[in-house]
mmCIF file of C-alpha atoms in Angstrom:
data_model
loop_
_atom_site.group_PDB
_atom_site.id
_atom_site.type_symbol
_atom_site.label_atom_id
_atom_site.label_comp_id
_atom_site.label_asym_id
_atom_site.label_seq_id
_atom_site.Cartn_x
_atom_site.Cartn_y
_atom_site.Cartn_z
ATOM 1 C CA MET A 1 -9.447 24.957 -12.851
ATOM 2 C CA SER A 2 -7.454 27.687 -14.593
ATOM 3 C CA THR A 3 -8.236 29.154 -18.007
ATOM 4 C CA ALA A 4 -5.214 27.377 -19.429
ATOM 5 C CA GLN A 5 -6.471 24.094 -18.111
ATOM 6 C CA LEU A 6 -9.906 24.729 -19.555
ATOM 7 C CA LEU A 7 -8.431 25.390 -23.014
ATOM 8 C CA THR A 8 -6.193 22.336 -22.958
ATOM 9 C CA PRO A 9 -7.795 18.970 -23.629
ATOM 10 C CA GLN A 10 -8.108 17.094 -20.385
ATOM 11 C CA LEU A 11 -8.505 13.384 -19.990
ATOM 12 C CA SER A 12 -11.655 12.140 -18.372
ATOM 13 C CA SER A 13 -11.577 10.257 -15.111
ATOM 14 C CA ASP A 14 -12.506 7.084 -17.001
ATOM 15 C CA GLU A 15 -9.504 7.459 -19.263
ATOM 16 C CA VAL A 16 -7.198 8.123 -16.321
ATOM 17 C CA LEU A 17 -8.590 5.127 -14.503
ATOM 18 C CA ARG A 18 -7.913 2.952 -17.539
ATOM 19 C CA VAL A 19 -4.259 4.046 -17.557
ATOM 20 C CA ALA A 20 -3.918 3.160 -13.906
ATOM 21 C CA ARG A 21 -5.707 -0.173 -14.224
ATOM 22 C CA LEU A 22 -3.536 -1.299 -17.119
ATOM 23 C CA ASP A 23 -0.409 -0.705 -15.104
ATOM 24 C CA ALA A 24 -1.859 -2.136 -11.918
ATOM 25 C CA ASP A 25 -3.055 -5.288 -13.693
ATOM 26 C CA ARG A 26 0.431 -5.915 -14.997
ATOM 27 C CA ALA A 27 2.097 -5.396 -11.612
ATOM 28 C CA TYR A 28 -0.429 -6.969 -9.236
ATOM 29 C CA ARG A 29 -2.366 -9.324 -11.562
ATOM 30 C CA ASP A 30 -5.232 -9.618 -9.083
ATOM 31 C CA LEU A 31 -6.934 -6.337 -8.181
ATOM 32 C CA THR A 32 -10.007 -7.796 -6.500
ATOM 33 C CA ARG A 33 -8.655 -7.006 -3.031
ATOM 34 C CA PHE A 34 -8.621 -3.277 -3.668
ATOM 35 C CA VAL A 35 -10.993 -0.373 -3.646
ATOM 36 C CA ILE A 36 -10.016 2.334 -6.121
ATOM 37 C CA ARG A 37 -10.070 6.030 -5.250
ATOM 38 C CA ILE A 38 -9.597 8.714 -7.860
ATOM 39 C CA ALA A 39 -9.268 12.437 -7.272
ATOM 40 C CA ARG A 40 -8.264 15.441 -9.320
ATOM 41 C CA GLU A 41 -5.537 17.304 -7.462
ATOM 42 C CA PRO A 42 -3.468 20.374 -8.467
ATOM 43 C CA ASP A 43 -0.585 18.129 -9.533
ATOM 44 C CA GLY A 44 -2.725 15.744 -11.571
ATOM 45 C CA TRP A 45 -5.055 12.822 -11.163
ATOM 46 C CA HIS A 46 -4.423 10.718 -8.068
ATOM 47 C CA VAL A 47 -5.466 7.104 -8.369
ATOM 48 C CA ASP A 48 -5.070 4.995 -5.254
ATOM 49 C CA PHE A 49 -5.712 1.292 -4.863
ATOM 50 C CA ASP A 50 -6.367 0.615 -1.177
ATOM 51 C CA LEU A 51 -7.081 -2.706 0.476
ATOM 52 C CA GLN A 52 -10.763 -3.415 1.041
ATOM 53 C CA ASP A 53 -9.945 -5.259 4.252
ATOM 54 C CA ALA A 54 -8.821 -2.625 6.716
ATOM 55 C CA ALA A 55 -7.293 -5.273 8.968
ATOM 56 C CA ALA A 56 -5.027 -6.756 6.317
ATOM 57 C CA ARG A 57 -1.370 -5.946 5.758
ATOM 58 C CA GLY A 58 0.167 -5.078 2.431
ATOM 59 C CA GLY A 59 -1.052 -2.540 -0.071
ATOM 60 C CA GLY A 60 -1.667 -1.587 -3.639
ATOM 61 C CA PRO A 61 -0.424 0.843 -6.249
ATOM 62 C CA HIS A 62 -0.668 4.606 -6.068
ATOM 63 C CA TYR A 63 -0.447 6.874 -9.096
ATOM 64 C CA VAL A 64 -0.244 10.502 -10.082
ATOM 65 C CA ILE A 65 -1.260 10.860 -13.733
ATOM 66 C CA ASP A 66 -0.841 13.869 -15.976
ATOM 67 C CA PRO A 67 -4.364 15.141 -16.806
ATOM 68 C CA GLU A 68 -3.438 16.123 -20.377
ATOM 69 C CA SER A 69 -1.155 13.361 -21.614
ATOM 70 C CA GLY A 70 -2.231 10.481 -19.394
ATOM 71 C CA VAL A 71 1.396 9.786 -18.604
ATOM 72 C CA ILE A 72 2.036 8.283 -15.196
ATOM 73 C CA VAL A 73 4.051 10.982 -13.440
ATOM 74 C CA THR A 74 4.746 9.017 -10.302
ATOM 75 C CA LYS A 75 3.808 5.579 -9.103
ATOM 76 C CA ARG A 76 4.414 3.657 -5.947
ATOM 77 C CA TYR A 77 3.721 -0.017 -5.508
ATOM 78 C CA GLU A 78 2.984 -0.935 -1.911
ATOM 79 C CA GLN A 79 3.397 -4.552 -0.872
ATOM 80 C CA MET B 1 -2.129 -10.892 4.728
ATOM 81 C CA LYS B 2 -3.365 -11.380 8.260
ATOM 82 C CA TYR B 3 -1.544 -12.917 11.148
ATOM 83 C CA ARG B 4 -3.288 -15.751 12.874
ATOM 84 C CA ARG B 5 -3.325 -15.203 16.579
ATOM 85 C CA ALA B 6 -2.340 -18.751 17.423
ATOM 86 C CA PRO B 7 -2.857 -19.177 21.150
ATOM 87 C CA VAL B 8 0.174 -20.758 22.719
ATOM 88 C CA SER B 9 -0.249 -21.434 26.370
ATOM 89 C CA GLY B 10 1.861 -19.165 28.476
ATOM 90 C CA HIS B 11 3.396 -17.299 25.520
ATOM 91 C CA VAL B 12 3.116 -13.709 24.421
ATOM 92 C CA VAL B 13 3.827 -12.219 20.985
ATOM 93 C CA VAL B 14 6.751 -9.783 21.108
ATOM 94 C CA GLY B 15 7.197 -9.161 17.395
ATOM 95 C CA VAL B 16 6.177 -10.124 13.898
ATOM 96 C CA PHE B 17 8.063 -10.682 10.679
ATOM 97 C CA HIS B 18 7.075 -10.611 7.040
ATOM 98 C CA THR B 19 8.707 -10.139 3.686
ATOM 99 C CA HIS B 20 8.305 -7.684 0.842
ATOM 100 C CA PRO B 21 9.661 -9.865 -1.944
ATOM 101 C CA ASN B 22 8.970 -7.678 -4.952
ATOM 102 C CA PRO B 23 12.003 -5.825 -6.387
ATOM 103 C CA SER B 24 12.438 -2.157 -5.496
ATOM 104 C CA ALA B 25 14.176 -1.619 -8.852
ATOM 105 C CA GLU B 26 10.810 -2.218 -10.542
ATOM 106 C CA GLY B 27 9.005 0.424 -8.505
ATOM 107 C CA TRP B 28 7.944 -1.653 -5.517
ATOM 108 C CA ASP B 29 8.155 0.189 -2.212
ATOM 109 C CA PRO B 30 10.306 -1.962 0.069
ATOM 110 C CA GLY B 31 9.217 -0.299 3.305
ATOM 111 C CA PRO B 32 6.100 -0.701 5.422
ATOM 112 C CA SER B 33 2.845 0.158 3.699
ATOM 113 C CA GLU B 34 0.190 2.315 5.284
ATOM 114 C CA ALA B 35 -1.744 -0.872 6.043
ATOM 115 C CA ASP B 36 1.355 -2.379 7.650
ATOM 116 C CA ARG B 37 1.758 0.663 9.873
ATOM 117 C CA ASP B 38 -1.910 0.644 10.830
ATOM 118 C CA ALA B 39 -1.744 -3.054 11.662
ATOM 119 C CA ASP B 40 1.411 -2.591 13.712
ATOM 120 C CA GLU B 41 -0.194 0.202 15.662
ATOM 121 C CA ARG B 42 -3.191 -2.016 16.270
ATOM 122 C CA ASP B 43 -1.194 -5.127 17.148
ATOM 123 C CA GLY B 44 1.249 -3.282 19.413
ATOM 124 C CA VAL B 45 4.424 -5.218 18.620
ATOM 125 C CA HIS B 46 7.613 -4.573 16.661
ATOM 126 C CA ASP B 47 7.471 -5.527 12.988
ATOM 127 C CA LEU B 48 10.477 -6.639 10.932
ATOM 128 C CA ILE B 49 10.118 -6.511 7.155
ATOM 129 C CA ARG B 50 12.695 -8.145 4.923
ATOM 130 C CA ALA B 51 12.924 -6.503 1.521
ATOM 131 C CA ASP B 52 15.455 -6.722 -1.281
ATOM 132 C CA ASN B 53 17.316 -3.666 0.008
ATOM 133 C CA GLY B 54 17.521 -4.764 3.619
ATOM 134 C CA ILE B 55 15.376 -4.894 6.713
ATOM 135 C CA HIS B 56 12.743 -2.303 7.496
ATOM 136 C CA VAL B 57 11.051 -1.848 10.812
ATOM 137 C CA SER B 58 7.633 -0.664 11.795
ATOM 138 C CA GLY B 59 5.478 -0.470 14.873
ATOM 139 C CA PRO B 60 6.598 0.190 18.435
ATOM 140 C CA GLU B 61 10.162 -0.443 19.525
ATOM 141 C CA SER B 62 8.916 -3.045 21.967
ATOM 142 C CA ARG B 63 5.698 -4.847 22.849
ATOM 143 C CA ARG B 64 3.080 -2.413 24.037
ATOM 144 C CA GLY B 65 2.684 -2.845 27.763
ATOM 145 C CA GLY B 66 5.786 -4.995 28.045
ATOM 146 C CA LEU B 67 5.377 -8.678 28.813
ATOM 147 C CA ALA B 68 2.318 -8.157 30.949
ATOM 148 C CA GLY B 69 -1.097 -9.209 29.839
ATOM 149 C CA GLY B 70 -2.503 -12.376 28.364
ATOM 150 C CA PRO B 71 -1.120 -14.596 25.617
ATOM 151 C CA GLY B 72 -0.858 -13.480 22.032
ATOM 152 C CA PHE B 73 -0.809 -9.826 21.066
ATOM 153 C CA PRO B 74 -1.116 -7.108 23.705
ATOM 154 C CA ALA B 75 -4.596 -5.886 24.479
#
């Protein structure tokens, strides 16, 4: 993490996860089929909802979230 | 979604079809998901996906191994 990033307030992973879950709940309604992965990458927080059943078709939402503002930078809804 | 491998005597599966009904204008990806691609690779048959912006394809161009093999999906 750079000095600039250290001096700028950063959202916690819990806060980022909440942003993603709110959007995902609205779009998918039922999130019980997914396992959630969250990772801090150079371009922001990546939150991925992947199917628990590896044999199933379909998919979940995938987000990149700004670590300072919590704004969803990109999102992709798999189906 | 899982396909049931319904055994039909003397028949082989040469392709599958499913829909992606959610609108692409609202952020839904109309194409095959990673899980779709993994399943198609596993199942070994061509996959047609009907979405709001047309038809997407996934999986092999034709049934893996051709028409040989037992009923259902290729081994």
